[in-house]
CSV table of C-alpha atoms in Angstrom, one decimal:
chain,number,residue,atom,x,y,z
A,73,GLY,CA,88.9,43.3,55.2
A,74,ALA,CA,86.6,45.7,57.1
A,75,VAL,CA,83.7,43.3,57.6
A,76,VAL,CA,80.9,44.3,59.9
A,77,SER,CA,78.2,41.6,60.9
A,78,GLN,CA,74.9,41.9,62.6
A,79,HIS,CA,72.8,39.3,64.5
A,80,PRO,CA,70.2,38.4,64.0
A,81,SER,CA,69.5,39.3,60.6
A,82,TRP,CA,65.8,39.3,61.0
A,83,VAL,CA,63.8,38.9,64.2
A,84,ILE,CA,60.0,38.7,65.1
A,85,CYS,CA,58.8,39.5,68.6
A,86,LYS,CA,55.5,40.2,70.5
A,87,SER,CA,54.7,43.5,71.6
A,88,GLY,CA,56.1,44.4,75.1
A,89,THR,CA,59.2,42.0,74.8
A,90,SER,CA,62.7,43.2,74.3
A,91,VAL,CA,65.0,42.3,71.5
A,92,LYS,CA,68.8,42.7,71.5
A,93,ILE,CA,70.8,43.0,68.3
A,94,GLU,CA,74.4,42.7,68.0
A,95,CYS,CA,77.0,44.6,65.9
A,96,ARG,CA,80.4,43.1,65.4
A,97,SER,CA,83.6,44.4,63.7
A,98,LEU,CA,85.1,41.1,62.4
A,99,ASP,CA,88.6,42.0,61.4
A,100,PHE,CA,89.2,45.4,62.9
A,101,GLN,CA,88.9,47.2,66.1
A,102,ALA,CA,86.3,50.1,66.2
A,103,THR,CA,86.4,53.1,68.6
A,104,THR,CA,83.2,54.2,67.3
A,105,MET,CA,80.0,52.5,66.4
A,106,PHE,CA,76.9,53.9,64.9
A,107,TRP,CA,73.1,52.9,65.0
A,108,TYR,CA,70.9,53.7,62.1
A,109,ARG,CA,67.2,53.0,61.5
A,110,GLN,CA,65.7,52.9,58.0
A,111,PHE,CA,62.1,52.9,57.3
A,112,PRO,CA,60.6,51.8,53.7
A,113,LYS,CA,61.8,53.9,51.0
A,114,GLN,CA,63.1,56.4,53.5
A,115,SER,CA,66.7,57.3,54.2
A,116,LEU,CA,68.9,56.0,57.0
A,117,MET,CA,68.4,58.0,60.2
A,118,LEU,CA,71.3,58.1,62.7
A,119,MET,CA,69.9,56.9,66.3
A,120,ALA,CA,73.1,56.9,68.2
A,121,THR,CA,76.8,57.1,68.3
A,122,SER,CA,78.4,54.7,70.7
A,123,ASN,CA,82.1,54.8,71.9
A,124,GLU,CA,83.9,51.9,73.4
A,125,GLY,CA,83.6,52.0,77.2
A,126,SER,CA,81.4,55.1,77.5
A,127,LYS,CA,77.8,55.9,77.3
A,128,ALA,CA,76.3,56.3,73.8
A,129,THR,CA,75.3,59.7,72.4
A,130,TYR,CA,71.7,59.7,71.1
A,131,GLU,CA,70.3,61.9,68.4
A,132,GLN,CA,67.5,64.3,69.1
A,133,GLY,CA,64.1,62.4,69.4
A,134,VAL,CA,65.7,59.1,70.1
A,135,GLU,CA,64.4,57.6,73.5
A,136,LYS,CA,67.5,56.4,75.2
A,137,ASP,CA,65.7,54.4,77.8
A,138,LYS,CA,63.8,52.6,74.9
A,139,PHE,CA,66.9,52.0,72.6
A,140,LEU,CA,69.9,50.9,75.0
A,141,ILE,CA,73.2,50.8,73.5
A,142,ASN,CA,76.0,49.1,75.0
A,143,HIS,CA,79.7,49.2,73.4
A,144,ALA,CA,81.6,46.9,75.8
A,145,SER,CA,84.4,46.1,73.8
A,146,LEU,CA,86.3,47.5,70.6
A,147,THR,CA,84.3,44.6,68.4
A,148,LEU,CA,81.0,44.5,69.8
A,149,SER,CA,78.2,46.9,70.3
A,150,THR,CA,74.6,46.0,71.1
A,151,LEU,CA,71.3,47.7,70.6
A,152,THR,CA,68.5,46.5,72.7
A,153,VAL,CA,64.8,47.5,72.0
A,154,THR,CA,62.9,47.6,75.1
A,155,SER,CA,59.4,46.9,75.4
A,156,ALA,CA,59.1,46.7,71.7
A,157,HIS,CA,55.7,48.1,70.0
A,158,PRO,CA,54.8,47.6,66.4
A,159,GLU,CA,55.8,51.1,65.5
A,160,ASP,CA,59.4,50.0,66.4
A,161,SER,CA,59.3,47.5,63.5
A,162,SER,CA,62.0,48.7,61.1
A,163,PHE,CA,65.6,48.0,59.7
A,164,TYR,CA,68.1,48.7,62.0
A,165,ILE,CA,71.9,49.0,60.6
A,166,CYS,CA,74.9,49.5,62.5
A,167,SER,CA,78.4,50.7,61.3
A,168,ALA,CA,81.8,51.0,62.7
A,169,SER,CA,84.8,53.3,62.5
A,170,PRO,CA,88.1,51.7,62.5
A,171,THR,CA,90.4,52.5,65.3
A,172,SER,CA,93.4,52.9,63.1
A,173,GLY,CA,91.9,54.5,60.2
A,174,SER,CA,90.2,58.0,59.5
A,175,ASP,CA,87.4,59.0,62.0
A,176,TYR,CA,85.4,59.4,58.9
A,177,GLU,CA,85.6,55.9,57.5
A,178,GLN,CA,82.4,53.8,58.4
A,179,TYR,CA,81.9,50.0,57.5
A,180,PHE,CA,78.3,49.1,57.5
A,181,GLY,CA,76.5,46.0,58.6
A,182,PRO,CA,74.0,44.1,56.6
A,183,GLY,CA,71.2,45.1,58.7
A,184,THR,CA,68.5,43.6,61.0
A,185,ARG,CA,64.8,43.5,60.2
A,186,LEU,CA,62.6,43.9,63.5
A,187,THR,CA,59.1,43.0,63.1
A,188,VAL,CA,57.0,43.6,66.5
A,189,THR,CA,53.6,42.0,66.3
B,207,ALA,CA,69.7,70.3,61.5
B,208,GLN,CA,71.4,69.7,58.0
B,209,SER,CA,69.5,67.8,55.3
B,210,VAL,CA,70.5,66.1,52.2
B,211,SER,CA,68.2,65.9,49.2
B,212,GLN,CA,68.4,63.3,46.6
B,213,HIS,CA,65.7,63.7,43.5
B,214,ASN,CA,64.4,61.2,41.2
B,215,HIS,CA,64.0,58.4,43.6
B,216,HIS,CA,63.6,55.9,40.8
B,217,VAL,CA,65.8,55.8,37.6
B,218,ILE,CA,65.4,53.4,35.0
B,219,LEU,CA,67.9,53.3,32.0
B,220,SER,CA,69.6,51.1,29.5
B,221,GLU,CA,72.8,49.5,29.7
B,222,ALA,CA,75.6,52.1,28.1
B,223,ALA,CA,73.5,55.0,29.1
B,224,SER,CA,74.9,57.8,31.1
B,225,LEU,CA,73.9,58.3,34.8
B,226,GLU,CA,73.8,61.3,37.1
B,227,LEU,CA,72.2,61.4,40.4
B,228,GLY,CA,71.8,64.6,42.2
B,229,CYS,CA,72.9,65.4,45.8
B,230,ASN,CA,72.2,68.8,47.6
B,231,TYR,CA,72.8,69.6,51.2
B,232,SER,CA,71.8,72.4,53.4
B,233,TYR,CA,74.7,73.0,55.8
B,234,GLY,CA,76.7,76.1,55.1
B,235,GLY,CA,79.8,75.2,56.6
B,236,THR,CA,82.8,72.7,55.6
B,237,VAL,CA,81.4,69.3,55.1
B,238,ASN,CA,82.7,65.7,54.2
B,239,LEU,CA,80.8,64.2,51.4
B,240,PHE,CA,80.1,60.5,50.6
B,241,TRP,CA,78.4,58.4,48.1
B,242,TYR,CA,77.2,54.9,49.2
B,243,VAL,CA,75.8,52.1,47.1
B,244,GLN,CA,73.6,49.3,48.3
B,245,TYR,CA,73.4,46.3,45.7
B,246,PRO,CA,70.2,44.1,46.1
B,247,GLY,CA,70.6,41.9,49.2
B,248,GLN,CA,74.0,43.4,50.4
B,249,HIS,CA,75.2,46.2,52.9
B,250,LEU,CA,76.2,49.6,52.1
B,251,GLN,CA,79.5,50.0,50.4
B,252,LEU,CA,81.5,53.3,50.1
B,253,LEU,CA,81.6,54.4,46.2
B,254,LEU,CA,83.6,57.4,46.9
B,255,LYS,CA,84.1,60.4,49.3
B,256,TYR,CA,85.1,64.0,49.2
B,257,PHE,CA,87.2,65.6,52.1
B,258,SER,CA,89.2,68.3,50.4
B,259,GLY,CA,91.2,69.0,47.3
B,260,ASP,CA,90.3,68.4,43.8
B,261,PRO,CA,86.4,68.8,43.7
B,262,LEU,CA,86.2,66.0,41.1
B,263,VAL,CA,86.3,62.7,42.9
B,264,LYS,CA,87.0,59.3,41.4
B,265,GLY,CA,85.5,56.3,43.1
B,266,ILE,CA,85.2,52.5,42.5
B,267,LYS,CA,83.7,50.9,39.4
B,268,GLY,CA,83.8,53.9,37.1
B,269,PHE,CA,82.1,56.2,39.3
B,270,GLU,CA,82.8,60.0,40.0
B,271,ALA,CA,81.3,62.9,41.7
B,272,GLU,CA,81.9,66.7,41.5
B,273,PHE,CA,81.7,68.9,44.4
B,274,ILE,CA,80.3,72.5,43.6
B,275,LYS,CA,80.7,74.4,46.8
B,276,SER,CA,78.7,77.4,45.4
B,277,LYS,CA,75.7,75.0,44.7
B,278,PHE,CA,76.0,72.9,47.7
B,279,SER,CA,75.9,69.8,45.5
B,280,PHE,CA,77.9,66.5,45.0
B,281,ASN,CA,76.7,65.0,42.0
B,282,LEU,CA,77.4,61.3,41.0
B,283,ARG,CA,78.2,60.2,37.6
B,284,LYS,CA,78.8,57.2,35.4
B,285,PRO,CA,79.5,57.6,31.9
B,286,SER,CA,78.2,54.1,30.8
B,287,VAL,CA,76.2,52.0,33.2
B,288,GLN,CA,76.1,48.3,33.4
B,289,TRP,CA,73.4,45.9,34.5
B,290,SER,CA,75.5,45.2,37.6
B,291,ASP,CA,75.0,48.9,38.5
B,292,THR,CA,71.5,48.2,39.6
B,293,ALA,CA,71.6,49.4,43.2
B,294,GLU,CA,70.2,51.9,45.5
B,295,TYR,CA,72.5,54.9,45.8
B,296,PHE,CA,72.7,57.1,48.9
B,297,CYS,CA,74.4,60.5,49.3
B,298,ALA,CA,75.7,61.3,52.8
B,299,VAL,CA,77.2,64.3,54.4
B,300,ALA,CA,79.1,65.1,57.5
B,301,ARG,CA,80.2,68.3,59.1
B,302,TYR,CA,83.9,68.6,59.2
B,303,GLY,CA,85.4,67.3,62.3
B,304,ASN,CA,82.1,65.3,62.9
B,305,ASN,CA,81.8,61.9,61.9
B,306,ARG,CA,77.8,61.7,62.2
B,307,LEU,CA,76.4,61.2,58.8
B,308,ALA,CA,73.2,62.7,57.4
B,309,PHE,CA,71.9,60.7,54.7
B,310,GLY,CA,69.7,61.3,51.7
B,311,LYS,CA,66.6,59.3,50.7
B,312,GLY,CA,68.5,57.3,48.2
B,313,ASN,CA,68.1,56.8,44.3
B,314,GLN,CA,66.9,53.5,43.2
B,315,VAL,CA,68.7,52.7,39.9
B,316,VAL,CA,67.7,49.9,37.8
B,317,VAL,CA,69.6,49.2,34.6
B,318,ILE,CA,68.0,47.2,31.8
B,319,PRO,CA,70.3,44.8,29.9
């Protein structure tokens, strides 16, 4: 149980285009989903927290107009990287907190490798 | 902002050796503490967590961690590692009442058979 999937697992796009990454909780409902970014040999950096049906809360320094987050249902959150540039190339990981569990439980997806050329 | 420090990013040891990974955090208030593991090619999984109570926490696969409040530390230990423990280990901290996690940079552990 408590499986989180991400799609796609990797994507290559051209500079200036937009890319959408999906995060799904497969066997539970998630009130809260989180988006992280991980650079090589660095830690996971929390980008934003999204709650179903409301606007995402972005961490300091994260551009909300560049990283659009939508959490339209209890099982799906999407991250859209708009007008992507090479510096946006990174590993993006989502996690989800079950609605019925502790607020502190987070189950992680496998991540999406984004390469912007 | 709170920070989480993990030292010795790369650790190489032989099977049956003991493992200890250090984790220190900077936040002075009440915290919730976590260790996550990421096996090669897999997603992050929770090893163990501390919210309150006994500061010695036992997790899956023989791992344990000890919370020492005075040292702002939450070190991870395993008395005898196996080859299958080869993975990256991340310490994470959340302020009490807040589910936003701050991660350390991780420890890449390689166990030689």
